Amino acid sequence: MINVKKIEGENILSYKDIDFEFGKGVFLVSGKNEDSKTAESNYSGKTNLFESVLWGLYGTLAKWIAPDGSLYPQVDKTDIIRYGQDECSLKVLFESNGSEYIVERSRTRKAGKLSLYCNGNNISEATSQKTQEALDDILGISFQTFVQSVFFAQGSKRLTQCRDVEIKQVFDDILVLNLWEEARNKLRVDLRNAEREVNEIKRENEYIMAEIRGIESAINVAIEDYNKKKEQVKEFDKVKLDKIKDIDARIEELKKKIPDIALDDLIGNEEINVHMIRNSLRDAQDRTASCTAVYRSLKMRMNEVDKLISQSKCPTCLRPISKDFKSGMVDEIKRNLLEAEENLKEAKEEADVLEVIYDIVELINDKNRILSEKPKEPSNSQIKELGEKIVNLKKKIKDIDYTILNNLKVLDEAFGPKGIRSEIIKTVLPVINDTVNRYLIDLADNDLSIELSAVSDLKSGKSIERFSINVISSSGKGYHSCSGGERRRIDFALALALQSILPRVNLFVCDEPFESVDSGGQELFVRLLDRYAREFSSGVYVVTHIPTLSGLFDKEIQIVRNNGISRVIS
């Protein structure tokens, strides 16, 4: 709770010096303007005394704020300085949660300064803005809420005139609902981290699964190749037999070319010297070539002898050639030619036979090689290796524990608008409604009642959080159709209810609450305030310009203005 104890200042608004202690009970704040014969109590500085508290705590005044919540365009923040002076200063002393605080705020024509002390220690931040934020945290209540629940200022925007978002801000402050929002913001950091961690694990697992799927495809290809090779092994003997049959058939064909040659011993050998047969074949082929050359040479010689026989003389020595010589020469060449022809025939026959034998031997060697061949069993080592890779990769897949993430999501929903916050509002609103209407009974004798609502139904059937204030009167009139006095009673009851439900400040200021209120209503107002002050041990200050009301109050503070300077008399 904020217990405002005292203010001290210089040159604040119309005050040259302020030294005022706040007390308990109901105080009438009256005024006397000695500078004007017609103003009487107006402009004496009554309201300025309490506006200075607002300025000290928040750096602004209620009368500076337009109904839309912004500063009036004509406001000059140096207006806080008393006319004719160049600077002002103010101290606000208050207690909160067992600690004593002092707010020191000053202003020159050029700039302002703010300092904050706690139990005698300077806890000011580096800038006035940061210091104000620290002070706002200590107060725990915004300027708007302070005005709505603590300072019932004349002409200020009342809760009934506020938009949904403004009413929401007031309730957030009074019910400290911003703590749930702050908790949710902190929680969402953990939630985002948890979601990031889960998504990272998911991505890693997806990469691993993609690699596993690739390996599984490779395994399917390897299995298909393995089965194909297994089928080839099964077909091996049949293919082998077909090759041998083909070789045997070719050997038999070759044997027909050399029917007189016995090849049984040759074929029966397990190892046949192909090189030896190849060399014999080459020798036979060489002999055939040699015999062919001799035979051709003798044929040429025979042609020359035939030419010589037709001549009577030797072309070289010109001697006569006898018949016997010619006959002997021809016989000799014919014998040599016949012998050469026989030799050529024998050499050629031998080469042909050896060539056939060579081809047969080569086929026999091919047959022996085929007979010695054994099928190569296909290996499944690649399949095993790929399978082991999958096993190892599956070990890297991480289990995702959704417990923390799910718990954080539950808490996020609980801390959200439809969670604990909504339940608090649902619980508190009926109490506020009852309190406001109880005060209205005292003020309006059952003629007026209100209903605060935080839920609005949509055409779609869904509902959303939307604050509204509905006025119920015996005549069926809404707030804006009520008279000035009725609206004053409604606004006053609302402000007092906000104070009484959660009294965060020991101070309640009513600035001209009796405007448009008849004498009977004025007495009801004072009785209600007196009961409230005793119930909550608060200081209630009623600012009014109506002198006839002094008899209704036990305590009175008079503000006198003289020569432009206001001062507290009693």
XYZ file of C-alpha atoms in Angstrom, residues 53 63 81 88 90 134 159-160 181 186 200 218 256 270 298 306 317 329-330 400 414 459 492 505 536 552:
26
model
C 1.063 15.311 -5.410
C -5.974 19.197 -15.568
C 6.452 26.867 -11.932
C 10.317 24.979 -8.702
C 8.869 19.373 -4.685
C 11.495 2.689 -11.392
C -14.285 5.632 -15.908
C -17.747 5.749 -17.482
C 1.513 -10.472 -18.276
C 9.210 -14.314 -19.131
C 16.210 -28.518 -33.516
C 20.761 -48.515 -51.507
C 36.509 -84.766 -90.053
C 44.844 -82.793 -69.118
C 62.194 -74.534 -111.022
C 61.944 -74.251 -123.172
C 78.877 -68.595 -126.290
C 68.675 -80.728 -119.485
C 64.901 -81.015 -119.815
C 11.742 -35.813 -27.764
C -3.018 -19.981 -17.949
C -22.245 -12.601 -33.673
C -18.313 9.004 -7.448
C -3.227 4.405 -1.655
C -10.146 1.973 5.539
C -21.012 18.462 7.730
